[in-house]
Coordinates of C-alpha atoms in Angstrom, one line a residue:
M388 CA -9.0 69.5 336.6
G389 CA -7.9 66.7 334.4
R390 CA -4.6 66.8 333.1
D391 CA -6.0 66.7 329.1
G392 CA -8.6 70.1 331.2
E393 CA -5.2 71.6 332.0
S394 CA -2.8 70.8 329.4
W395 CA -5.6 72.9 327.3
N396 CA -6.0 75.7 329.8
Y397 CA -1.8 75.9 329.4
A398 CA -2.3 76.1 325.7
I399 CA -5.1 78.6 325.5
L400 CA -3.1 81.0 328.7
I401 CA -0.4 81.0 326.6
G402 CA -2.0 82.3 323.4
Q403 CA -4.1 84.4 325.0
G404 CA -1.4 85.9 326.8
I405 CA 1.3 86.5 324.0
S406 CA -1.9 87.9 321.7
W407 CA -2.8 90.3 325.2
D408 CA 0.9 91.4 325.8
C409 CA 1.4 92.1 322.2
S410 CA -1.4 94.0 321.1
R411 CA -0.6 96.7 324.9
S412 CA 2.9 96.9 322.6
L413 CA 1.2 97.5 319.4
A414 CA -1.1 100.3 321.3
S415 CA 0.4 101.1 324.3
P416 CA -0.9 104.4 325.7
R417 CA 3.7 105.4 326.7
L418 CA 4.5 105.1 323.4
V419 CA 2.2 104.8 320.0
L420 CA -1.4 106.1 321.2
P421 CA 0.5 109.9 321.9
F422 CA 2.5 109.4 319.0
L423 CA -0.8 109.0 317.1
Y424 CA -2.3 111.8 318.6
I425 CA 0.1 114.1 317.7
A426 CA -0.2 112.7 314.1
L427 CA -3.6 112.9 313.7
G428 CA -3.2 116.9 314.0
A429 CA -4.9 117.2 318.1
P430 CA -3.1 119.6 320.4
V431 CA -0.4 118.2 322.8
L432 CA -1.9 120.1 325.7
F433 CA -4.0 116.8 326.3
A434 CA -1.8 113.9 325.1
G435 CA 0.4 113.9 327.8
L436 CA -2.5 113.1 329.6
L437 CA -3.3 109.6 327.8
L438 CA -1.3 107.7 330.2
P439 CA -2.5 108.6 333.6
I440 CA -5.8 108.4 332.9
V441 CA -5.4 104.9 331.7
Q442 CA -3.2 104.1 335.5
V443 CA -6.2 105.4 336.6
S444 CA -8.0 104.0 335.6
R445 CA -7.2 101.0 336.2
L446 CA -6.7 101.5 339.8
I447 CA -11.0 102.3 340.0
G448 CA -12.1 99.1 338.1
T449 CA -9.7 97.2 340.3
I450 CA -11.6 98.4 343.0
A451 CA -14.6 98.5 341.0
A452 CA -14.5 95.2 339.4
A453 CA -13.1 93.1 343.1
P454 CA -16.9 92.6 344.7
V455 CA -18.1 91.2 341.1
V456 CA -15.9 89.6 340.2
S457 CA -15.7 87.5 343.7
A458 CA -19.3 87.6 343.2
A459 CA -19.0 84.8 339.7
S460 CA -19.1 81.7 339.3
L461 CA -16.9 82.2 336.5
R462 CA -14.2 84.6 336.6
K463 CA -12.9 84.1 332.1
W464 CA -16.3 85.8 330.9
H465 CA -15.9 88.6 333.1
G466 CA -12.2 89.0 331.2
A467 CA -13.1 88.3 328.3
I468 CA -16.0 91.0 328.0
G469 CA -12.8 93.8 329.6
I470 CA -10.3 92.1 326.1
I471 CA -13.1 92.8 324.0
V472 CA -14.0 96.4 324.9
I473 CA -10.6 97.6 324.5
A474 CA -10.4 96.4 320.9
T475 CA -14.1 97.9 320.5
S476 CA -11.7 100.9 321.5
L477 CA -8.8 101.2 320.0
A478 CA -10.9 100.0 316.4
I479 CA -13.1 103.5 317.2
I480 CA -9.5 105.3 317.3
G481 CA -9.1 104.0 313.8
L482 CA -12.4 104.8 312.3
A483 CA -12.4 108.2 313.7
A484 CA -9.2 109.1 312.6
R485 CA -9.5 110.3 309.2
T486 CA -13.3 111.2 309.8
L487 CA -13.7 113.8 313.1
H488 CA -11.7 117.2 313.5
S489 CA -9.0 116.7 316.0
V490 CA -11.3 118.9 319.0
W491 CA -13.2 116.6 318.5
L492 CA -9.8 114.1 318.6
V493 CA -9.1 114.9 322.3
T494 CA -12.6 113.9 323.4
V495 CA -12.0 110.3 321.7
F496 CA -8.3 109.7 322.3
L497 CA -9.2 110.7 326.5
L498 CA -12.5 108.9 326.7
V499 CA -10.7 105.3 325.1
A500 CA -7.9 106.2 327.7
A501 CA -10.5 106.3 330.4
I502 CA -12.5 103.0 328.6
I503 CA -8.5 100.4 328.2
G504 CA -7.6 102.3 332.0
V505 CA -10.7 100.9 333.9
A506 CA -11.6 97.5 332.0
R507 CA -7.3 96.7 332.1
G508 CA -8.2 96.7 336.5
I509 CA -11.1 94.1 335.3
I510 CA -9.2 92.4 333.1
T511 CA -6.2 92.1 335.9
V512 CA -8.7 91.1 339.2
A513 CA -10.3 88.5 336.7
Y514 CA -7.3 86.6 335.3
Q515 CA -5.1 86.6 338.5
D516 CA -7.8 84.6 339.7
L517 CA -8.7 82.4 336.6
L518 CA -5.0 81.8 336.4
G519 CA -5.5 80.3 340.5
R520 CA -7.7 78.3 339.3
V521 CA -7.5 76.8 336.1
L522 CA -3.2 76.0 336.6
P523 CA -1.3 75.0 339.6
S524 CA 1.7 77.1 340.9
N525 CA 4.6 75.8 339.1
R526 CA 3.6 76.0 335.8
Q527 CA 2.4 79.5 336.4
S528 CA 5.5 81.8 336.6
T529 CA 6.8 78.8 333.7
L530 CA 3.6 80.5 331.7
L531 CA 4.2 84.4 332.4
Y532 CA 7.8 84.3 331.5
E533 CA 6.5 82.4 328.0
E534 CA 4.4 84.4 327.3
S535 CA 6.2 87.8 327.8
A536 CA 9.7 86.9 326.0
L537 CA 6.9 85.9 322.8
A538 CA 4.5 88.7 322.7
G539 CA 7.4 90.8 322.6
L540 CA 9.1 89.0 319.5
L541 CA 5.4 88.8 318.2
A542 CA 4.9 92.6 318.5
M543 CA 8.6 92.9 316.7
A544 CA 7.7 90.7 314.1
I545 CA 3.7 93.2 313.0
A546 CA 5.9 96.0 313.2
W547 CA 8.6 95.1 311.2
G548 CA 5.9 93.2 308.9
S549 CA 3.7 96.3 308.8
N550 CA 6.4 98.1 307.9
S551 CA 7.5 96.8 304.8
A552 CA 3.3 95.3 303.5
L553 CA 3.3 99.4 303.1
P554 CA 5.0 100.7 300.5
G555 CA 4.0 103.6 299.4
T556 CA 1.8 104.1 301.5
D557 CA 0.1 107.4 303.4
P558 CA 2.0 107.5 306.2
L559 CA -0.7 108.0 308.4
D560 CA -2.3 104.9 306.9
G561 CA 0.9 103.5 308.1
H562 CA 1.3 104.2 311.8
L563 CA -2.5 103.3 312.2
A564 CA -1.7 100.1 311.1
L565 CA -0.4 99.1 313.9
L566 CA -3.5 100.9 315.8
W567 CA -5.5 98.0 313.6
A568 CA -3.6 95.5 314.3
A569 CA -3.4 96.0 318.2
A570 CA -6.8 95.7 317.5
G571 CA -6.9 92.7 315.5
V572 CA -4.9 91.0 318.1
C573 CA -6.0 91.7 321.8
F574 CA -10.0 90.3 320.0
L575 CA -8.1 87.2 319.5
S576 CA -7.6 86.7 323.4
G577 CA -10.7 88.2 324.2
L578 CA -11.9 85.3 322.0
C579 CA -8.8 83.0 324.1
I580 CA -10.5 83.9 327.4
A581 CA -13.6 82.8 326.4
I582 CA -12.4 79.2 325.7
I583 CA -10.7 78.6 328.9
R584 CA -12.5 75.7 330.4
E585 CA -13.6 76.7 334.0
R586 CA -15.4 74.7 336.7
P587 CA -17.8 76.7 338.6
P588 CA -17.3 76.2 342.4
E589 CA -19.4 73.7 343.3
R590 CA -22.4 74.1 346.1
G591 CA -21.3 74.6 349.2
T592 CA -17.4 74.8 349.4
S593 CA -17.7 78.3 349.1
P594 CA -16.3 79.8 352.0
A595 CA -18.6 81.6 354.5
P596 CA -17.7 85.6 354.7
S597 CA -15.6 87.3 357.5
P598 CA -17.3 90.0 359.9
K599 CA -14.5 91.8 357.8
A600 CA -16.0 91.4 354.6
A601 CA -19.7 91.7 356.3
R602 CA -19.0 95.3 358.0
D603 CA -21.2 97.9 355.7
E604 CA -19.7 100.0 353.7
T605 CA -19.3 103.0 356.3
G606 CA -16.9 100.6 358.4
Y607 CA -14.8 100.1 355.6
L608 CA -14.3 103.4 354.8
T609 CA -13.7 104.2 358.1
E610 CA -11.6 102.1 358.3
L611 CA -9.5 103.2 355.2
R612 CA -9.1 106.5 356.6
E613 CA -7.8 105.3 359.9
G614 CA -5.1 102.5 357.6
F615 CA -4.4 106.1 356.0
R616 CA -3.2 107.8 358.9
A617 CA -1.5 105.5 360.4
V618 CA 0.9 104.0 357.6
I619 CA 1.9 107.7 356.5
G620 CA 3.1 108.1 359.8
L621 CA 6.0 106.1 359.6
A622 CA 9.3 106.9 358.2
W623 CA 10.2 104.9 355.8
F624 CA 7.2 105.0 354.4
R625 CA 7.0 108.3 353.6
R626 CA 10.6 108.9 352.0
F627 CA 9.3 106.1 349.7
L628 CA 6.5 108.3 348.3
V629 CA 8.9 110.8 348.0
A630 CA 10.7 108.5 345.8
R631 CA 7.9 107.6 344.6
G632 CA 7.3 110.6 342.6
L633 CA 10.4 111.6 341.6
F634 CA 9.3 108.1 340.0
L635 CA 6.4 109.2 338.1
S636 CA 10.0 111.3 336.1
I637 CA 10.5 107.3 334.4
E638 CA 7.5 106.5 334.2
L639 CA 5.2 109.4 332.2
A640 CA 8.4 110.4 330.3
T641 CA 7.7 108.0 327.5
P642 CA 4.7 109.9 325.9
F643 CA 7.0 113.7 326.1
Y644 CA 9.2 111.5 323.8
A645 CA 6.2 110.3 321.7
I646 CA 5.3 113.7 321.5
H647 CA 8.7 114.9 320.6
A648 CA 9.2 111.9 318.2
A649 CA 5.9 112.7 316.3
T650 CA 7.0 116.3 315.6
L651 CA 10.1 115.1 313.7
H652 CA 8.9 111.6 312.4
K653 CA 5.9 111.4 312.0
D654 CA 5.7 112.3 308.1
K655 CA 7.6 108.6 306.7
L656 CA 5.9 105.5 306.7
G657 CA 7.8 103.3 309.5
N658 CA 8.9 105.5 311.9
L659 CA 6.5 104.7 314.0
S660 CA 7.3 100.7 314.1
V661 CA 10.8 101.4 314.1
F662 CA 10.0 102.9 317.5
V663 CA 7.1 100.2 318.9
I664 CA 10.1 97.2 317.8
A665 CA 13.2 99.5 320.0
S666 CA 10.4 99.3 322.7
C667 CA 9.7 96.0 322.4
A668 CA 13.9 94.7 322.2
G669 CA 14.1 97.2 326.2
V670 CA 11.4 95.1 327.7
I671 CA 13.2 92.2 326.1
V672 CA 16.5 93.4 327.5
G673 CA 15.2 95.0 330.6
G674 CA 14.4 91.3 331.5
P675 CA 16.6 90.1 331.7
L676 CA 18.9 92.2 333.0
W677 CA 16.5 93.9 336.3
R678 CA 16.0 90.1 337.3
R679 CA 20.3 89.0 337.9
V680 CA 20.6 93.5 339.5
S681 CA 17.6 92.9 341.4
R682 CA 19.8 90.1 343.2
D683 CA 21.6 92.3 344.5
S684 CA 19.9 95.4 345.9
I685 CA 16.5 96.7 344.6
R686 CA 18.1 99.7 345.5
L687 CA 20.1 99.2 342.7
V688 CA 17.9 98.5 340.1
M689 CA 16.0 102.0 341.2
A690 CA 19.1 103.8 341.1
S691 CA 20.5 102.3 337.9
S692 CA 16.9 102.6 335.7
S693 CA 17.1 106.7 337.3
A694 CA 20.2 106.9 335.1
I695 CA 19.5 104.8 332.7
A696 CA 16.6 107.1 331.8
A697 CA 18.5 110.3 332.8
A698 CA 20.6 109.0 329.9
G699 CA 17.2 109.0 327.7
A700 CA 16.8 112.4 327.9
L701 CA 20.4 112.9 327.3
L702 CA 20.0 111.1 323.7
A703 CA 16.3 112.8 323.1
L704 CA 18.4 116.9 324.1
A705 CA 20.5 115.8 321.5
V706 CA 18.7 114.9 318.9
Q707 CA 16.5 118.4 319.6
L708 CA 20.3 119.8 319.3
W709 CA 21.9 118.6 316.4
P710 CA 20.2 118.2 313.5
Q711 CA 22.7 116.2 312.1
L712 CA 20.9 113.5 314.9
Q713 CA 17.3 113.7 314.1
Y714 CA 16.5 110.8 312.5
P715 CA 14.3 107.6 313.2
I716 CA 17.3 105.2 314.6
A717 CA 18.3 107.8 316.8
H718 CA 15.1 108.6 318.7
A719 CA 14.4 104.2 318.8
G720 CA 17.9 104.2 321.4
V721 CA 15.2 106.9 323.4
F722 CA 13.1 104.4 323.4
F723 CA 14.4 100.9 324.0
L724 CA 16.6 102.7 327.2
M725 CA 13.1 104.6 328.8
S726 CA 11.8 101.0 327.8
I727 CA 14.4 99.7 330.0
A728 CA 14.5 102.5 333.0
A729 CA 10.1 101.9 333.4
H730 CA 10.7 98.0 333.5
G731 CA 12.5 98.2 336.1
I732 CA 11.5 101.3 337.8
V733 CA 8.1 99.9 338.0
N734 CA 9.2 95.9 339.4
A735 CA 11.0 97.6 341.7
R736 CA 9.0 99.6 343.3
T737 CA 6.6 97.0 344.2
V738 CA 9.1 94.5 345.6
Y739 CA 10.4 97.7 347.6
L740 CA 6.3 98.5 348.9
V741 CA 5.6 94.9 349.6
G742 CA 8.5 93.5 350.5
C743 CA 9.0 96.7 353.3
A744 CA 4.9 96.6 354.3
P745 CA 3.8 94.6 357.5
E746 CA 1.5 91.3 356.1
A747 CA -1.3 92.6 357.5
E748 CA -1.6 96.7 356.3
R749 CA 0.2 95.9 352.9
L750 CA -3.4 96.4 351.0
Y751 CA -3.6 100.3 353.2
F752 CA -0.4 101.2 351.8
I753 CA -0.7 99.8 348.0
V754 CA -3.6 101.9 348.2
V755 CA -2.2 105.3 349.5
A756 CA 0.6 104.8 347.2
D757 CA -1.1 104.4 344.3
T758 CA -4.1 107.0 344.9
L759 CA -1.9 109.2 345.8
T760 CA 1.0 109.0 343.4
G761 CA -2.0 108.4 340.3
G762 CA -3.6 111.7 341.3
L763 CA -0.5 113.2 341.2
G764 CA 0.6 111.5 338.1
V765 CA -2.1 112.9 336.5
L766 CA -1.0 116.7 337.9
V767 CA 2.4 116.4 337.0
A768 CA 1.3 115.2 333.3
F769 CA -0.7 117.6 332.8
A770 CA 1.9 121.0 333.9
F771 CA 3.9 119.0 330.7
G772 CA 1.6 119.2 328.4
V773 CA 1.1 122.6 329.4
L774 CA 4.9 123.1 329.0
A775 CA 5.3 122.0 325.4
H776 CA 1.7 123.2 324.6
F777 CA 3.3 127.3 325.2
S778 CA 6.2 127.0 324.9
H779 CA 7.8 122.9 323.4
V780 CA 8.2 119.5 324.3
V781 CA 12.1 119.7 324.7
W782 CA 11.1 121.5 328.1
P783 CA 9.5 119.0 329.7
I784 CA 12.3 116.4 328.8
I785 CA 14.5 118.8 330.4
V786 CA 12.3 119.3 333.5
I787 CA 12.4 115.3 333.1
L788 CA 16.0 115.3 332.7
G789 CA 16.2 117.3 336.5
L790 CA 13.8 115.3 337.5
N791 CA 15.8 111.6 336.6
I792 CA 19.0 113.0 338.5
S793 CA 17.0 113.9 341.8
A794 CA 15.4 110.1 341.8
L795 CA 19.4 108.9 341.1
I796 CA 20.3 110.6 344.1
Y797 CA 17.3 110.5 346.2
T798 CA 17.2 106.6 346.3
R799 CA 20.6 107.1 348.7
R800 CA 18.2 107.3 350.9
L801 CA 15.9 104.9 350.7
Q802 CA 16.2 101.9 353.1
P803 CA 18.0 99.3 351.9
F804 CA 16.1 96.4 351.9
A805 CA 17.3 93.1 352.1
A806 CA 19.0 94.3 354.9
E807 CA 16.2 96.1 356.7
A808 CA 13.1 95.2 356.0
E809 CA 13.1 94.6 359.1
S810 CA 13.3 98.0 360.5
C811 CA 11.3 99.2 357.4
R812 CA 8.3 98.4 359.3
T813 CA 8.8 99.8 362.5
S814 CA 10.3 102.9 361.4

């Protein structure tokens, strides 16, 4: 591809990435969707399931999309369609908010969460392959870093703007304005990816399928089962799975803070915008912070993320116990801390597993870890939802605090990443 085509694609991908990441912040299944779910009067019981449903559905979408995207001549259409499907799903919530009974809203929210997850899986497969085809590697990392920071700033600006431009509006309409903004920038992202200049591979240049790729489905499933038995037998990997299970108390905690915040702050215009701004600020701060800490120790990132998450839980409990703290700015502090903690733990556990797993079997380690913790995440989120529904949302937060502290302590049992990566592979 010529220099002009590369420059065009870089500019389009910057716009696409900024709008895509911005839409994910404005319609976050960690914060915005659970808050809106509670603000619309839906039962607490299922609110915590939105995020794990997105995560499990994304894994399913990734697995299902891989062979389809691989066989296609152009990747951009899969990415564009997936993004536009998500934009349409967000619009469906906006349309249903004022028209459906709260019981039916549960079905809409859970269905949309599943659709978003599957679409994200398809987008991930298509985008990663597309990026490698239209940009050289030296420009890819620059692109990803630039778009992440700019997307956070844009999301903060939209959240602040929606708060300032709608004085006197019904608070619920103000909260829904963020969802409509997310749908709009998401649709723009889909249009951007559709106009990328992607060339189909020339005939005769596609590599012949390997014998491994040509195996039938039964053989592939047998291979996965054998790989599962092999990796689960390693002591370091079993310890990692325990740690990752405890880390769910960080990855799945934010929806319950959103539920807690909605019970206190849903009736005032602009409160959700404040929380979105705080969450975006956490991402912007967390990126450079964790990059610096990770140079010294991946385990330190895990431990520090657990400690920061515990601080967020303590702040949420303080808000509950002392009425003088029940202001949006206090809860904004919770979302700021949790955004930093979640960003750190997701990246650290990924780097740890990729670094410790031997290259030849790395796929098995990743699939086993994602599958087991994905299923566990649904069960944990549902249990927390039951606890919140039949008692009070503060009880899941107490349990989350205990698990955060347990995760902090348990990180000491993991092999030191930098010095012991080779022993991880053999122990």
